[in-house]
């Protein structure tokens, strides 16, 4: 399906097109969501531009994502989707800018589109153009990435606190290490996807900055592009920092797990050493030879018990004195 947005009384009004042969001349934004072949051809015929297929949008070469054709500027970016769920993913979105009209092609529902649509439906300048709508969309995408990174950073700090909490608190309950590892993995996956989106948006902004040199864009829009470039650069650095922090937290988590396992193995080793002398004494006096002097001894049984107890206490005391426990 596709929606058309036209300026109306200082707002951007959404118009549902049922007749594919008619397109309002005042339309500044055509939004194609999971378009059919018929809708692609209708928009191509009415807007005079070629609509890329889903396979074309998924190309990773920069030359296939950013180019100019018949005066129209084609820009394909990778945007975040479903970042609030346990299964975030990215989707390719194509922005086509020509004759002051914007055409967007997408096969998912990135949240910035709904935010911009709601914002422009409340208020917008009467002379709004496709370039202005594009700037609003890019700005919303960058803000969304910043929000995701901020939330991800706070959650990573909480995970770090759970790992490095005091020993006194750690011994009071069984720590769910598997849940912490899953949480770290999800944060790493989300951060990598946000960084991929930021790199893609950065290429789009750089491409726009290069092509506007020959286009009469307002000074405010040019300044907004420069601000976007700085924001994308700083957010990309922040995403890289978070990735490094996630790697550190993951290594720390694995180190804590190894320490816990080593402590368990050490406990079993100490118990084996402590019980070895009593076991030896009990084995000696458990033999069934006739000529054993201690068999007729009246105090042999309590003496054997005392020897076993002393043989168990001495190694334990030695380990404590050496601070091995």
mmCIF file of N, CA, C and O in Angstrom, residues 128-195:
data_model
loop_
_atom_site.group_PDB
_atom_site.id
_atom_site.type_symbol
_atom_site.label_atom_id
_atom_site.label_comp_id
_atom_site.label_asym_id
_atom_site.label_seq_id
_atom_site.Cartn_x
_atom_site.Cartn_y
_atom_site.Cartn_z
ATOM 1 N N UNK A 128 6.013 23.530 2.994
ATOM 2 C CA UNK A 128 6.824 22.342 3.200
ATOM 3 C C UNK A 128 7.096 21.627 1.886
ATOM 4 O O UNK A 128 6.242 21.584 0.983
ATOM 5 N N UNK A 129 8.300 21.081 1.777
ATOM 6 C CA UNK A 129 8.714 20.364 0.572
ATOM 7 C C UNK A 129 9.207 18.970 0.950
ATOM 8 O O UNK A 129 9.335 18.630 2.128
ATOM 9 N N UNK A 130 9.488 18.195 -0.060
ATOM 10 C CA UNK A 130 10.008 16.855 0.181
ATOM 11 C C UNK A 130 11.342 16.877 0.903
ATOM 12 O O UNK A 130 11.633 15.995 1.719
ATOM 13 N N UNK A 131 12.169 17.918 0.583
ATOM 14 C CA UNK A 131 13.452 18.024 1.271
ATOM 15 C C UNK A 131 13.255 18.217 2.778
ATOM 16 O O UNK A 131 13.981 17.632 3.589
ATOM 17 N N UNK A 132 12.280 19.026 3.152
ATOM 18 C CA UNK A 132 12.018 19.262 4.576
ATOM 19 C C UNK A 132 11.531 17.993 5.263
ATOM 20 O O UNK A 132 11.915 17.697 6.405
ATOM 21 N N UNK A 133 10.670 17.238 4.582
ATOM 22 C CA UNK A 133 10.190 15.982 5.152
ATOM 23 C C UNK A 133 11.357 15.016 5.339
ATOM 24 O O UNK A 133 11.461 14.327 6.374
ATOM 25 N N UNK A 134 12.264 14.961 4.369
ATOM 26 C CA UNK A 134 13.432 14.089 4.474
ATOM 27 C C UNK A 134 14.286 14.478 5.668
ATOM 28 O O UNK A 134 14.770 13.607 6.416
ATOM 29 N N UNK A 135 14.492 15.788 5.863
ATOM 30 C CA UNK A 135 15.290 16.233 7.002
ATOM 31 C C UNK A 135 14.627 15.842 8.315
ATOM 32 O O UNK A 135 15.299 15.440 9.274
ATOM 33 N N UNK A 136 13.300 15.938 8.376
ATOM 34 C CA UNK A 136 12.583 15.534 9.592
ATOM 35 C C UNK A 136 12.756 14.034 9.847
ATOM 36 O O UNK A 136 12.959 13.607 10.990
ATOM 37 N N UNK A 137 12.689 13.237 8.786
ATOM 38 C CA UNK A 137 12.843 11.793 8.946
ATOM 39 C C UNK A 137 14.248 11.423 9.411
ATOM 40 O O UNK A 137 14.419 10.617 10.341
ATOM 41 N N UNK A 138 15.250 12.027 8.792
ATOM 42 C CA UNK A 138 16.630 11.723 9.185
ATOM 43 C C UNK A 138 16.895 12.159 10.624
ATOM 44 O O UNK A 138 17.559 11.450 11.393
ATOM 45 N N UNK A 139 16.374 13.328 10.981
ATOM 46 C CA UNK A 139 16.547 13.810 12.354
ATOM 47 C C UNK A 139 15.875 12.872 13.351
ATOM 48 O O UNK A 139 16.423 12.586 14.422
ATOM 49 N N UNK A 140 14.676 12.378 12.997
ATOM 50 C CA UNK A 140 13.969 11.444 13.889
ATOM 51 C C UNK A 140 14.719 10.123 14.008
ATOM 52 O O UNK A 140 14.770 9.527 15.096
ATOM 53 N N UNK A 141 15.319 9.659 12.913
ATOM 54 C CA UNK A 141 16.090 8.414 12.953
ATOM 55 C C UNK A 141 17.303 8.568 13.866
ATOM 56 O O UNK A 141 17.610 7.676 14.687
ATOM 57 N N UNK A 142 17.995 9.695 13.756
ATOM 58 C CA UNK A 142 19.174 9.926 14.597
ATOM 59 C C UNK A 142 18.765 10.029 16.062
ATOM 60 O O UNK A 142 19.433 9.467 16.952
ATOM 61 N N UNK A 143 17.667 10.737 16.336
ATOM 62 C CA UNK A 143 17.189 10.833 17.728
ATOM 63 C C UNK A 143 16.812 9.467 18.277
ATOM 64 O O UNK A 143 17.065 9.160 19.453
ATOM 65 N N UNK A 144 16.192 8.647 17.440
ATOM 66 C CA UNK A 144 15.802 7.302 17.874
ATOM 67 C C UNK A 144 17.033 6.466 18.202
ATOM 68 O O UNK A 144 17.062 5.742 19.220
ATOM 69 N N UNK A 145 18.068 6.546 17.379
ATOM 70 C CA UNK A 145 19.308 5.809 17.659
ATOM 71 C C UNK A 145 19.936 6.287 18.958
ATOM 72 O O UNK A 145 20.450 5.480 19.745
ATOM 73 N N UNK A 146 19.887 7.603 19.205
ATOM 74 C CA UNK A 146 20.440 8.138 20.450
ATOM 75 C C UNK A 146 19.676 7.605 21.659
ATOM 76 O O UNK A 146 20.278 7.242 22.683
ATOM 77 N N UNK A 147 18.352 7.545 21.550
ATOM 78 C CA UNK A 147 17.544 7.018 22.663
ATOM 79 C C UNK A 147 17.867 5.549 22.935
ATOM 80 O O UNK A 147 17.952 5.124 24.093
ATOM 81 N N UNK A 148 18.028 4.769 21.867
ATOM 82 C CA UNK A 148 18.334 3.344 22.036
ATOM 83 C C UNK A 148 19.690 3.167 22.710
ATOM 84 O O UNK A 148 19.854 2.346 23.627
ATOM 85 N N UNK A 149 20.684 3.958 22.267
ATOM 86 C CA UNK A 149 22.015 3.853 22.862
ATOM 87 C C UNK A 149 21.996 4.277 24.329
ATOM 88 O O UNK A 149 22.670 3.668 25.169
ATOM 89 N N UNK A 150 21.217 5.307 24.643
ATOM 90 C CA UNK A 150 21.129 5.754 26.036
ATOM 91 C C UNK A 150 20.505 4.664 26.909
ATOM 92 O O UNK A 150 21.006 4.379 28.008
ATOM 93 N N UNK A 151 19.428 4.060 26.421
ATOM 94 C CA UNK A 151 18.792 2.977 27.184
ATOM 95 C C UNK A 151 19.723 1.777 27.312
ATOM 96 O O UNK A 151 19.823 1.155 28.384
ATOM 97 N N UNK A 152 20.413 1.450 26.227
ATOM 98 C CA UNK A 152 21.327 0.311 26.243
ATOM 99 C C UNK A 152 22.478 0.551 27.222
ATOM 100 O O UNK A 152 22.889 -0.355 27.951
ATOM 101 N N UNK A 153 22.994 1.791 27.269
ATOM 102 C CA UNK A 153 24.072 2.102 28.201
ATOM 103 C C UNK A 153 23.640 1.954 29.647
ATOM 104 O O UNK A 153 24.398 1.437 30.484
ATOM 105 N N UNK A 154 22.404 2.398 29.959
ATOM 106 C CA UNK A 154 21.905 2.255 31.327
ATOM 107 C C UNK A 154 21.743 0.787 31.706
ATOM 108 O O UNK A 154 22.056 0.379 32.842
ATOM 109 N N UNK A 155 21.267 -0.027 30.769
ATOM 110 C CA UNK A 155 21.082 -1.451 31.057
ATOM 111 C C UNK A 155 22.426 -2.168 31.218
ATOM 112 O O UNK A 155 22.562 -3.086 32.035
ATOM 113 N N UNK A 156 23.426 -1.747 30.456
ATOM 114 C CA UNK A 156 24.761 -2.340 30.596
ATOM 115 C C UNK A 156 25.356 -1.992 31.962
ATOM 116 O O UNK A 156 26.003 -2.828 32.609
ATOM 117 N N UNK A 157 25.126 -0.750 32.416
ATOM 118 C CA UNK A 157 25.599 -0.371 33.755
ATOM 119 C C UNK A 157 24.941 -1.237 34.823
ATOM 120 O O UNK A 157 25.598 -1.627 35.806
ATOM 121 N N UNK A 158 23.665 -1.550 34.659
ATOM 122 C CA UNK A 158 22.980 -2.391 35.630
ATOM 123 C C UNK A 158 23.549 -3.808 35.622
ATOM 124 O O UNK A 158 23.745 -4.426 36.676
ATOM 125 N N UNK A 159 23.827 -4.322 34.426
ATOM 126 C CA UNK A 159 24.432 -5.654 34.328
ATOM 127 C C UNK A 159 25.816 -5.657 34.984
ATOM 128 O O UNK A 159 26.181 -6.599 35.701
ATOM 129 N N UNK A 160 26.585 -4.597 34.757
ATOM 130 C CA UNK A 160 27.909 -4.499 35.374
ATOM 131 C C UNK A 160 27.799 -4.476 36.886
ATOM 132 O O UNK A 160 28.598 -5.105 37.592
ATOM 133 N N UNK A 161 26.801 -3.774 37.411
ATOM 134 C CA UNK A 161 26.594 -3.752 38.865
ATOM 135 C C UNK A 161 26.242 -5.144 39.392
ATOM 136 O O UNK A 161 26.706 -5.545 40.462
ATOM 137 N N UNK A 162 25.426 -5.879 38.638
ATOM 138 C CA UNK A 162 25.060 -7.231 39.070
ATOM 139 C C UNK A 162 26.269 -8.152 39.120
ATOM 140 O O UNK A 162 26.335 -9.059 39.964
ATOM 141 N N UNK A 163 27.221 -7.927 38.220
ATOM 142 C CA UNK A 163 28.408 -8.787 38.180
ATOM 143 C C UNK A 163 29.378 -8.432 39.300
ATOM 144 O O UNK A 163 29.903 -9.316 39.992
ATOM 145 N N UNK A 164 29.596 -7.144 39.504
ATOM 146 C CA UNK A 164 30.624 -6.701 40.445
ATOM 147 C C UNK A 164 30.050 -6.298 41.798
ATOM 148 O O UNK A 164 30.662 -5.501 42.508
ATOM 149 N N UNK A 165 28.888 -6.814 42.149
ATOM 150 C CA UNK A 165 28.324 -6.487 43.455
ATOM 151 C C UNK A 165 29.187 -7.092 44.552
ATOM 152 O O UNK A 165 29.944 -8.044 44.304
ATOM 153 N N UNK A 166 29.101 -6.580 45.790
ATOM 154 C CA UNK A 166 29.969 -7.082 46.887
ATOM 155 C C UNK A 166 29.779 -8.566 47.123
ATOM 156 O O UNK A 166 28.707 -9.125 46.883
ATOM 157 N N UNK A 167 30.833 -9.192 47.629
ATOM 158 C CA UNK A 167 30.799 -10.625 47.913
ATOM 159 C C UNK A 167 29.708 -10.970 48.919
ATOM 160 O O UNK A 167 29.064 -12.007 48.830
ATOM 161 N N UNK A 168 29.503 -10.089 49.927
ATOM 162 C CA UNK A 168 28.502 -10.364 50.952
ATOM 163 C C UNK A 168 27.109 -10.485 50.362
ATOM 164 O O UNK A 168 26.283 -11.269 50.809
ATOM 165 N N UNK A 169 26.820 -9.676 49.325
ATOM 166 C CA UNK A 169 25.518 -9.743 48.676
ATOM 167 C C UNK A 169 25.438 -10.941 47.735
ATOM 168 O O UNK A 169 24.384 -11.516 47.534
ATOM 169 N N UNK A 170 26.584 -11.323 47.170
ATOM 170 C CA UNK A 170 26.575 -12.394 46.186
ATOM 171 C C UNK A 170 26.306 -13.754 46.811
ATOM 172 O O UNK A 170 25.692 -14.625 46.222
ATOM 173 N N UNK A 171 26.766 -13.952 48.034
ATOM 174 C CA UNK A 171 26.619 -15.264 48.654
ATOM 175 C C UNK A 171 25.215 -15.507 49.188
ATOM 176 O O UNK A 171 24.877 -16.609 49.549
ATOM 177 N N UNK A 172 24.393 -14.454 49.276
ATOM 178 C CA UNK A 172 23.083 -14.625 49.878
ATOM 179 C C UNK A 172 22.081 -15.301 48.976
ATOM 180 O O UNK A 172 21.037 -15.752 49.434
ATOM 181 N N UNK A 173 22.358 -15.382 47.692
ATOM 182 C CA UNK A 173 21.397 -15.983 46.765
ATOM 183 C C UNK A 173 22.146 -16.556 45.580
ATOM 184 O O UNK A 173 23.292 -16.209 45.312
ATOM 185 N N UNK A 174 21.493 -17.439 44.874
ATOM 186 C CA UNK A 174 22.110 -18.054 43.684
ATOM 187 C C UNK A 174 21.994 -17.097 42.499
ATOM 188 O O UNK A 174 20.910 -16.702 42.096
ATOM 189 N N UNK A 175 23.115 -16.713 41.954
ATOM 190 C CA UNK A 175 23.099 -15.761 40.833
ATOM 191 C C UNK A 175 22.713 -16.469 39.544
ATOM 192 O O UNK A 175 23.145 -17.567 39.262
ATOM 193 N N UNK A 176 21.899 -15.782 38.782
ATOM 194 C CA UNK A 176 21.441 -16.328 37.519
ATOM 195 C C UNK A 176 22.421 -15.915 36.409
ATOM 196 O O UNK A 176 22.179 -14.967 35.648
ATOM 197 N N UNK A 177 23.552 -16.629 36.352
ATOM 198 C CA UNK A 177 24.582 -16.252 35.388
ATOM 199 C C UNK A 177 24.094 -16.419 33.944
ATOM 200 O O UNK A 177 24.480 -15.642 33.059
ATOM 201 N N UNK A 178 23.276 -17.426 33.708
ATOM 202 C CA UNK A 178 22.803 -17.631 32.334
ATOM 203 C C UNK A 178 21.964 -16.451 31.862
ATOM 204 O O UNK A 178 22.090 -16.010 30.714
ATOM 205 N N UNK A 179 21.126 -15.902 32.749
ATOM 206 C CA UNK A 179 20.306 -14.744 32.382
ATOM 207 C C UNK A 179 21.175 -13.516 32.113
ATOM 208 O O UNK A 179 20.896 -12.736 31.197
ATOM 209 N N UNK A 180 22.234 -13.359 32.916
ATOM 210 C CA UNK A 180 23.129 -12.223 32.690
ATOM 211 C C UNK A 180 23.851 -12.356 31.360
ATOM 212 O O UNK A 180 23.993 -11.384 30.603
ATOM 213 N N UNK A 181 24.293 -13.570 31.030
ATOM 214 C CA UNK A 181 24.966 -13.786 29.747
ATOM 215 C C UNK A 181 24.022 -13.526 28.579
ATOM 216 O O UNK A 181 24.410 -12.937 27.561
ATOM 217 N N UNK A 182 22.762 -13.963 28.702
ATOM 218 C CA UNK A 182 21.776 -13.692 27.646
ATOM 219 C C UNK A 182 21.548 -12.196 27.498
ATOM 220 O O UNK A 182 21.472 -11.667 26.384
ATOM 221 N N UNK A 183 21.454 -11.491 28.628
ATOM 222 C CA UNK A 183 21.258 -10.045 28.589
ATOM 223 C C UNK A 183 22.436 -9.347 27.922
ATOM 224 O O UNK A 183 22.244 -8.439 27.095
ATOM 225 N N UNK A 184 23.662 -9.773 28.241
ATOM 226 C CA UNK A 184 24.841 -9.173 27.609
ATOM 227 C C UNK A 184 24.826 -9.420 26.101
ATOM 228 O O UNK A 184 25.135 -8.521 25.297
ATOM 229 N N UNK A 185 24.461 -10.641 25.705
ATOM 230 C CA UNK A 185 24.405 -10.950 24.279
ATOM 231 C C UNK A 185 23.387 -10.092 23.543
ATOM 232 O O UNK A 185 23.643 -9.613 22.425
ATOM 233 N N UNK A 186 22.228 -9.875 24.150
ATOM 234 C CA UNK A 186 21.201 -9.048 23.512
ATOM 235 C C UNK A 186 21.644 -7.595 23.393
ATOM 236 O O UNK A 186 21.402 -6.944 22.373
ATOM 237 N N UNK A 187 22.300 -7.090 24.434
ATOM 238 C CA UNK A 187 22.784 -5.701 24.379
ATOM 239 C C UNK A 187 23.856 -5.552 23.304
ATOM 240 O O UNK A 187 23.902 -4.541 22.592
ATOM 241 N N UNK A 188 24.721 -6.555 23.178
ATOM 242 C CA UNK A 188 25.735 -6.489 22.127
ATOM 243 C C UNK A 188 25.122 -6.516 20.737
ATOM 244 O O UNK A 188 25.545 -5.772 19.842
ATOM 245 N N UNK A 189 24.107 -7.359 20.548
ATOM 246 C CA UNK A 189 23.435 -7.434 19.247
ATOM 247 C C UNK A 189 22.725 -6.122 18.924
ATOM 248 O O UNK A 189 22.801 -5.617 17.794
ATOM 249 N N UNK A 190 22.045 -5.542 19.923
ATOM 250 C CA UNK A 190 21.332 -4.278 19.699
ATOM 251 C C UNK A 190 22.309 -3.150 19.381
ATOM 252 O O UNK A 190 22.070 -2.358 18.454
ATOM 253 N N UNK A 191 23.406 -3.081 20.117
ATOM 254 C CA UNK A 191 24.384 -2.022 19.875
ATOM 255 C C UNK A 191 25.005 -2.133 18.490
ATOM 256 O O UNK A 191 25.202 -1.121 17.800
ATOM 257 N N UNK A 192 25.304 -3.345 18.060
ATOM 258 C CA UNK A 192 25.890 -3.525 16.725
ATOM 259 C C UNK A 192 24.908 -3.113 15.633
ATOM 260 O O UNK A 192 25.305 -2.507 14.628
ATOM 261 N N UNK A 193 23.621 -3.390 15.830
ATOM 262 C CA UNK A 193 22.612 -2.993 14.838
ATOM 263 C C UNK A 193 22.445 -1.473 14.801
ATOM 264 O O UNK A 193 22.266 -0.882 13.729
ATOM 265 N N UNK A 194 22.487 -0.837 15.968
ATOM 266 C CA UNK A 194 22.391 0.630 16.007
ATOM 267 C C UNK A 194 23.597 1.251 15.313
ATOM 268 O O UNK A 194 23.461 2.232 14.564
ATOM 269 N N UNK A 195 24.768 0.686 15.544
ATOM 270 C CA UNK A 195 25.969 1.216 14.900
ATOM 271 C C UNK A 195 25.893 1.042 13.379
ATOM 272 O O UNK A 195 26.287 1.939 12.616
#
